[in-house]
mmCIF file of C-alpha atoms and ligand atoms in Angstrom:
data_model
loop_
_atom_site.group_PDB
_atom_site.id
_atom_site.type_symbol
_atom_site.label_atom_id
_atom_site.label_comp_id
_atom_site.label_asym_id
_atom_site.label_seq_id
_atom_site.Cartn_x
_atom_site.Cartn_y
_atom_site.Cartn_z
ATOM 1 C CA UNK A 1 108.927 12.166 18.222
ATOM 2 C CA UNK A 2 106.021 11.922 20.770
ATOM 3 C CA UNK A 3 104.469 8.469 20.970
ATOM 4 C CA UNK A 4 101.260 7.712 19.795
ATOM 5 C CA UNK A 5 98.732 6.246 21.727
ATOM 6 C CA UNK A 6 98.088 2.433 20.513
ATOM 7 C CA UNK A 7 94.913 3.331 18.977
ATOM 8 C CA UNK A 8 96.418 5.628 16.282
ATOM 9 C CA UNK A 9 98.496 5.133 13.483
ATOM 10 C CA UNK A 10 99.929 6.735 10.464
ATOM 11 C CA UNK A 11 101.217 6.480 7.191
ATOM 12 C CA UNK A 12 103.615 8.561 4.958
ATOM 13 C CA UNK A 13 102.625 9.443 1.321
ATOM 14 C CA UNK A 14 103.995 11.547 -1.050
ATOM 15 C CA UNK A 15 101.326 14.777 -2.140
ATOM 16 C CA UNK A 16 100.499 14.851 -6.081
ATOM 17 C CA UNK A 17 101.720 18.395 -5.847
ATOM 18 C CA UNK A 18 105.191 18.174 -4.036
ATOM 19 C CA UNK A 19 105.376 17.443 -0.342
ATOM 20 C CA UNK A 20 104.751 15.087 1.943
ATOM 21 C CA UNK A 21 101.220 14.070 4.261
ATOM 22 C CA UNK A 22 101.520 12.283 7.762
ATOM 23 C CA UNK A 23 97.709 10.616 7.417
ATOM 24 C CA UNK A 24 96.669 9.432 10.991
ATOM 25 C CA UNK A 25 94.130 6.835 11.787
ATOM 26 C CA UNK A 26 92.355 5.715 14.276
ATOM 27 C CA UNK A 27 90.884 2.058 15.038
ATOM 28 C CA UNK A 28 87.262 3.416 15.717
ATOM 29 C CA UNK A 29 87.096 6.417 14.050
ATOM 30 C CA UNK A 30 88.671 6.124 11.097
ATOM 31 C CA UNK A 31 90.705 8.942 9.360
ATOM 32 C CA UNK A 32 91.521 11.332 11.518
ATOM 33 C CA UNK A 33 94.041 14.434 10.012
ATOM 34 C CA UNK A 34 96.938 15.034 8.089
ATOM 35 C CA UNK A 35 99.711 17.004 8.663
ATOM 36 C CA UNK A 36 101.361 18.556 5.861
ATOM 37 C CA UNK A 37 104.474 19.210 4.378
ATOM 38 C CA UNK A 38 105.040 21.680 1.494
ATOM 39 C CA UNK A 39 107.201 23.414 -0.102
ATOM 40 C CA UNK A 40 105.349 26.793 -1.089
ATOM 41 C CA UNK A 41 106.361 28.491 -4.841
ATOM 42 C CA UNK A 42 109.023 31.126 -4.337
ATOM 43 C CA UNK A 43 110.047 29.988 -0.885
ATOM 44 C CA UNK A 44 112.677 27.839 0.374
ATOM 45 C CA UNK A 45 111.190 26.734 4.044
ATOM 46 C CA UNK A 46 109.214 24.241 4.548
ATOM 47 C CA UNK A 47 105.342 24.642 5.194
ATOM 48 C CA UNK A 48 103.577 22.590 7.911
ATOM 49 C CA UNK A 49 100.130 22.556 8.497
ATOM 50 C CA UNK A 50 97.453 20.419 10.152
ATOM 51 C CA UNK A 51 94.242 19.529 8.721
ATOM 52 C CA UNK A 52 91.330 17.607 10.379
ATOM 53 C CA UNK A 53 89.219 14.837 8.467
ATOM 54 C CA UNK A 54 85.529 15.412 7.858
ATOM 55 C CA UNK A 55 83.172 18.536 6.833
ATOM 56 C CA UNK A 56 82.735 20.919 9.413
ATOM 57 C CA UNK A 57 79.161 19.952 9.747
ATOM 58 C CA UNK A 58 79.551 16.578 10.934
ATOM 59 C CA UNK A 59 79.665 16.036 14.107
ATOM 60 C CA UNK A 60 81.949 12.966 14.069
ATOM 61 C CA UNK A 61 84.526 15.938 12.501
ATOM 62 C CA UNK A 62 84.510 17.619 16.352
ATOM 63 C CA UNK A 63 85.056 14.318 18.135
ATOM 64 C CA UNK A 64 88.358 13.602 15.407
ATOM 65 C CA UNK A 65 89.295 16.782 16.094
ATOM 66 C CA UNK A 66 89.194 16.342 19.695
ATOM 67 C CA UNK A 67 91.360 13.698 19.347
ATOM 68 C CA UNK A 68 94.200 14.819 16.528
ATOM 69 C CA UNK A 69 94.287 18.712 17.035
ATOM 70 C CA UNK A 70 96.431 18.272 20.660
ATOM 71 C CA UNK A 71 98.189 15.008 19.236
ATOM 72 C CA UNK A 72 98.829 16.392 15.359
ATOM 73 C CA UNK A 73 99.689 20.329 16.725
ATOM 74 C CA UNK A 74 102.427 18.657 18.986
ATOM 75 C CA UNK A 75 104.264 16.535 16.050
ATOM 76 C CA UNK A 76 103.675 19.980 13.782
ATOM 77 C CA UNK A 77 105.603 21.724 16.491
ATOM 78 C CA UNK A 78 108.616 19.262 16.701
ATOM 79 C CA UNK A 79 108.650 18.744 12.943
ATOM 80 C CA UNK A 80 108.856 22.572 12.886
ATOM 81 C CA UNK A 81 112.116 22.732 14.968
ATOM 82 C CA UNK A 82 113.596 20.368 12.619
ATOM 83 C CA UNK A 83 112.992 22.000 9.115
ATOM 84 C CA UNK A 84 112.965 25.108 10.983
ATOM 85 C CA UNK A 85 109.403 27.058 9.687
ATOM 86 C CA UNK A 86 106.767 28.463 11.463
ATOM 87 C CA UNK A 87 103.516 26.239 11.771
ATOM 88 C CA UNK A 88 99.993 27.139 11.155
ATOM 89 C CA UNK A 89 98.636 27.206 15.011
ATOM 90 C CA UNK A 90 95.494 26.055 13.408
ATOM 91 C CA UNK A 91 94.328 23.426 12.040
ATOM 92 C CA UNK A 92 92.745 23.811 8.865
ATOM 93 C CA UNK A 93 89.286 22.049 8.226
ATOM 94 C CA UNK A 94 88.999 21.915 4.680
ATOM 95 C CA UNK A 95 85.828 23.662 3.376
ATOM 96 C CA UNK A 96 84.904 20.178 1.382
ATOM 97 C CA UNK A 97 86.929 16.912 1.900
ATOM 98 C CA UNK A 98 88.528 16.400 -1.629
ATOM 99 C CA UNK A 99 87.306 13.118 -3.086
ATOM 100 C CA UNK A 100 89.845 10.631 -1.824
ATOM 101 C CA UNK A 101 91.607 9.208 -5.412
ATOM 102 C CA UNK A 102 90.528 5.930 -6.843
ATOM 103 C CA UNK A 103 87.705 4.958 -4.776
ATOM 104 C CA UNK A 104 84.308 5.842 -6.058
ATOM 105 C CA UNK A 105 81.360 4.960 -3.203
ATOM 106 C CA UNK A 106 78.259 2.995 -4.896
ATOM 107 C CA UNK A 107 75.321 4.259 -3.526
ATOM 108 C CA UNK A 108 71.852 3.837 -4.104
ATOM 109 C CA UNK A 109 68.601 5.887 -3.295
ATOM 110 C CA UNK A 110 65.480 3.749 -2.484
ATOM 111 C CA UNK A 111 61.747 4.930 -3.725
ATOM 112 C CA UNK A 112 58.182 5.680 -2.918
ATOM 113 C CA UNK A 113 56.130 2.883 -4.139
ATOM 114 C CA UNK A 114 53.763 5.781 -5.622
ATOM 115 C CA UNK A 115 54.672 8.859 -6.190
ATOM 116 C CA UNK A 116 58.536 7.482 -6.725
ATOM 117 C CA UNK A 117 59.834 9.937 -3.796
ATOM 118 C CA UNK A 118 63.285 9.256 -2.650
ATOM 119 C CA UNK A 119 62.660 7.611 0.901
ATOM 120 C CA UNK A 120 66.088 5.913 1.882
ATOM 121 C CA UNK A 121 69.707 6.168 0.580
ATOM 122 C CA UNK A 122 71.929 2.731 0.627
ATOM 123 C CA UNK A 123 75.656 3.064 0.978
ATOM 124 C CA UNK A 124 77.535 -0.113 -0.413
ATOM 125 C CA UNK A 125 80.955 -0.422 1.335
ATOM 126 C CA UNK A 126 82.720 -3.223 0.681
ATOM 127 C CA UNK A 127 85.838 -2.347 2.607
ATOM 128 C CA UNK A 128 84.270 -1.028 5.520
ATOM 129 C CA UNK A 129 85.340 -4.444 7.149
ATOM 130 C CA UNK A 130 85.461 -2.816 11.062
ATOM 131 C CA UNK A 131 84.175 0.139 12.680
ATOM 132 C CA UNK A 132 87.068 2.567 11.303
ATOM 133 C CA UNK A 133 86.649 1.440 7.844
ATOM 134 C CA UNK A 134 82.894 2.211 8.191
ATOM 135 C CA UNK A 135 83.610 5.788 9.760
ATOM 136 C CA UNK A 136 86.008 6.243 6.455
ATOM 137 C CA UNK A 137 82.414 5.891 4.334
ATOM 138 C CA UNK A 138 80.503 7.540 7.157
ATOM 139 C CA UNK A 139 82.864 10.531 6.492
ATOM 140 C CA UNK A 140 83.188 10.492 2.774
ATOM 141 C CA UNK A 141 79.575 10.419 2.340
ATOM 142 C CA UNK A 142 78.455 12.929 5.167
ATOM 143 C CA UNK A 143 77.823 16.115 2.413
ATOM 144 C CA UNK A 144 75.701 13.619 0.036
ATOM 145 C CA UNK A 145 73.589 12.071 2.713
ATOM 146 C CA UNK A 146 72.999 15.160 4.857
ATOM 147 C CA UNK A 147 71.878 17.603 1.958
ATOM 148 C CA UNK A 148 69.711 14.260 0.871
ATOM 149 C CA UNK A 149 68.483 14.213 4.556
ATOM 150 C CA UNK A 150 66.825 10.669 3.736
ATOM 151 C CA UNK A 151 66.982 7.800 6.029
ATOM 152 C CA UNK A 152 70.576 6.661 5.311
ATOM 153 C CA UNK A 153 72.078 3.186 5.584
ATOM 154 C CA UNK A 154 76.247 1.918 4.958
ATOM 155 C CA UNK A 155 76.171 -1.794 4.563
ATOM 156 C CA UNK A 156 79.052 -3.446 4.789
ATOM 157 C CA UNK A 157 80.662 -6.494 2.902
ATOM 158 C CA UNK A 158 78.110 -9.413 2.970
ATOM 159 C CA UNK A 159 79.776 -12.460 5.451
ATOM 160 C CA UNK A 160 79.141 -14.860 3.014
ATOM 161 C CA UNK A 161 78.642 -15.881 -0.056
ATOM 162 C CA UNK A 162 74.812 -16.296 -0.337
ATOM 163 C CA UNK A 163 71.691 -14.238 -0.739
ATOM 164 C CA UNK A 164 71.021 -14.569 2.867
ATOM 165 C CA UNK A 165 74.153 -13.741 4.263
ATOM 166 C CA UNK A 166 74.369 -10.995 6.943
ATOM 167 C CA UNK A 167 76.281 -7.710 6.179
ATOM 168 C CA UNK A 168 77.144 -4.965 9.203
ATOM 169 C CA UNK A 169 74.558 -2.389 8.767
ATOM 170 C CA UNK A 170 75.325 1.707 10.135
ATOM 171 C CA UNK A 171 72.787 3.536 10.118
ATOM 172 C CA UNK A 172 73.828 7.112 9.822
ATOM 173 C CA UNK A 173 71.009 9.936 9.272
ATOM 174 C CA UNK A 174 69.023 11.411 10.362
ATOM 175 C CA UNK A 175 70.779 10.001 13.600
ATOM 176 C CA UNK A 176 73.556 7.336 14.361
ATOM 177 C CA UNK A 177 72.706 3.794 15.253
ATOM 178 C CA UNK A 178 75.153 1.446 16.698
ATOM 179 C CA UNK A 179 76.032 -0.777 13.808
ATOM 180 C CA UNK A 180 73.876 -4.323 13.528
ATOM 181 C CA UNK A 181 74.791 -7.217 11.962
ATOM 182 C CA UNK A 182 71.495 -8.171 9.969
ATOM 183 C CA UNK A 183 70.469 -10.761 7.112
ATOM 184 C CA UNK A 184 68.441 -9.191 3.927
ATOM 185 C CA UNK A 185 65.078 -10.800 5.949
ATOM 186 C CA UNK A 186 65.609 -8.324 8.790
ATOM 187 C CA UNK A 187 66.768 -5.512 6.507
ATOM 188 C CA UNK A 188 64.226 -5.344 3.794
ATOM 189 C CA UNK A 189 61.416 -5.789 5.247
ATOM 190 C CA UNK A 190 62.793 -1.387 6.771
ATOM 191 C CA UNK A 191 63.486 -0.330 3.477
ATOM 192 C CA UNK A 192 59.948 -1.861 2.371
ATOM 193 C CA UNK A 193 58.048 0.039 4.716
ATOM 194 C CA UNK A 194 59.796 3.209 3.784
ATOM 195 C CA UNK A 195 58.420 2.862 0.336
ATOM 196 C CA UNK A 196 54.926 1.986 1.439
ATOM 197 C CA UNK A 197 54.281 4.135 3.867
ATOM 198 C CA UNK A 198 55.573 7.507 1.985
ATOM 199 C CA UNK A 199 52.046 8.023 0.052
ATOM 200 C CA UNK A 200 50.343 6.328 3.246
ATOM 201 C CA UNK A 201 49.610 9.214 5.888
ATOM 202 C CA UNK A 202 48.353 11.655 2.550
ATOM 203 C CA UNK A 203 45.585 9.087 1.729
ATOM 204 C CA UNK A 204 44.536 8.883 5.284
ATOM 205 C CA UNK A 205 44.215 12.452 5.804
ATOM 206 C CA UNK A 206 42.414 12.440 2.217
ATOM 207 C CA UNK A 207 39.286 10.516 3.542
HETATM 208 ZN ZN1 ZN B 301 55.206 8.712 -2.045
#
């Protein structure tokens, strides 16, 4: 087996269908491809494929890839000369990421304090507790908040117990901010704006 380099890791898990998935991680970007074991219907060999994390659309998806297609088509390769089976030379980007089991992302859209527009989206992520965690929600919500195309924020678990506790804030769309650590009384005061100022340039141009 090749050695990893000490930013990636992976885990074994069984498939619901029959098979087995290598996942791999990374510490800063998060999830980064699977490889995949399977036993196809009808045949007796062993299929392996790869499979990046992320739409296709993303670009954090290009930057994973960069990463785990040279890394993940290697292992494919030396699984393949154990089981014996050909390999996809490919990886396979999944047309939509299938919704990981079990975890269901709260999310909440912000309005217009007039007309009730949607102006911001809010992520809650309570285990996005470092910066692959938060690319895990980043990537899991990328088809929501880009067909939304509102300004979109993942906020991470609060650092303490009280109301004005800071949380790490990512901002996400329409671009990527480096993540901030901010209380509610440098957060709000963004999302307020938002909703104020949505009906604001209209009435201007009105007069
Ligand atoms: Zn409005």
């Amino acid at each position: 087996m090749i050695s990893l380099p000490p930013d990636i890791t992976f885990e074994k898990r069984p498939l619901p269908g029959g098979g087995w998935a290598y996942e791999f991680r990374h510490r800063t970007l998060g999830a980064l491809g699977r490889i995949l074991l399977q036993s196809l219907p009808g045949r007796r060999d062993t299929y392996i494929s790869c499979e990046v994390a992320g739409d296709p659309a993303d670009p954090r998806t290009a930057e994973r890839r960069a990463i785990f297609e040279p890394l993940g088509l290697e292992i494919a390769r030396q699984m393949e000369q154990i089981v014996g089976s050909p390999t996809d030379k490919r990886p396979i980007v999944p047309p939509a990421p299938p919704a990981e089991p079990g975890e269901v992302v709260e999310s909440k859209l912000m309005q217009c304090s007039t007309c009730n527009a949607f102006v911001a989206m809010l992520v809650f992520a309570p285990g996005a507790t470092d910066a692959g965690r938060f690319e895990d929600y980043a990537r899991r919500m990328y088809p929501e908040y880009s067909r939304r195309n509102l300004p979109t924020w993942i906020i991470g678990p609060a650092s303490g117990p009280g109301p004005e506790d800071s949380a790490d804030i990512l901002q996400v769309w329409p671009t990527r901010k480096p993540l901030q650590r901010l209380t509610p009384a440098q957060f709000n005061p963004r999302l307020d704006r938002l909703a104020a100022n949505h009906c604001r340039p209209k009435r201007n141009s009105m007069r």
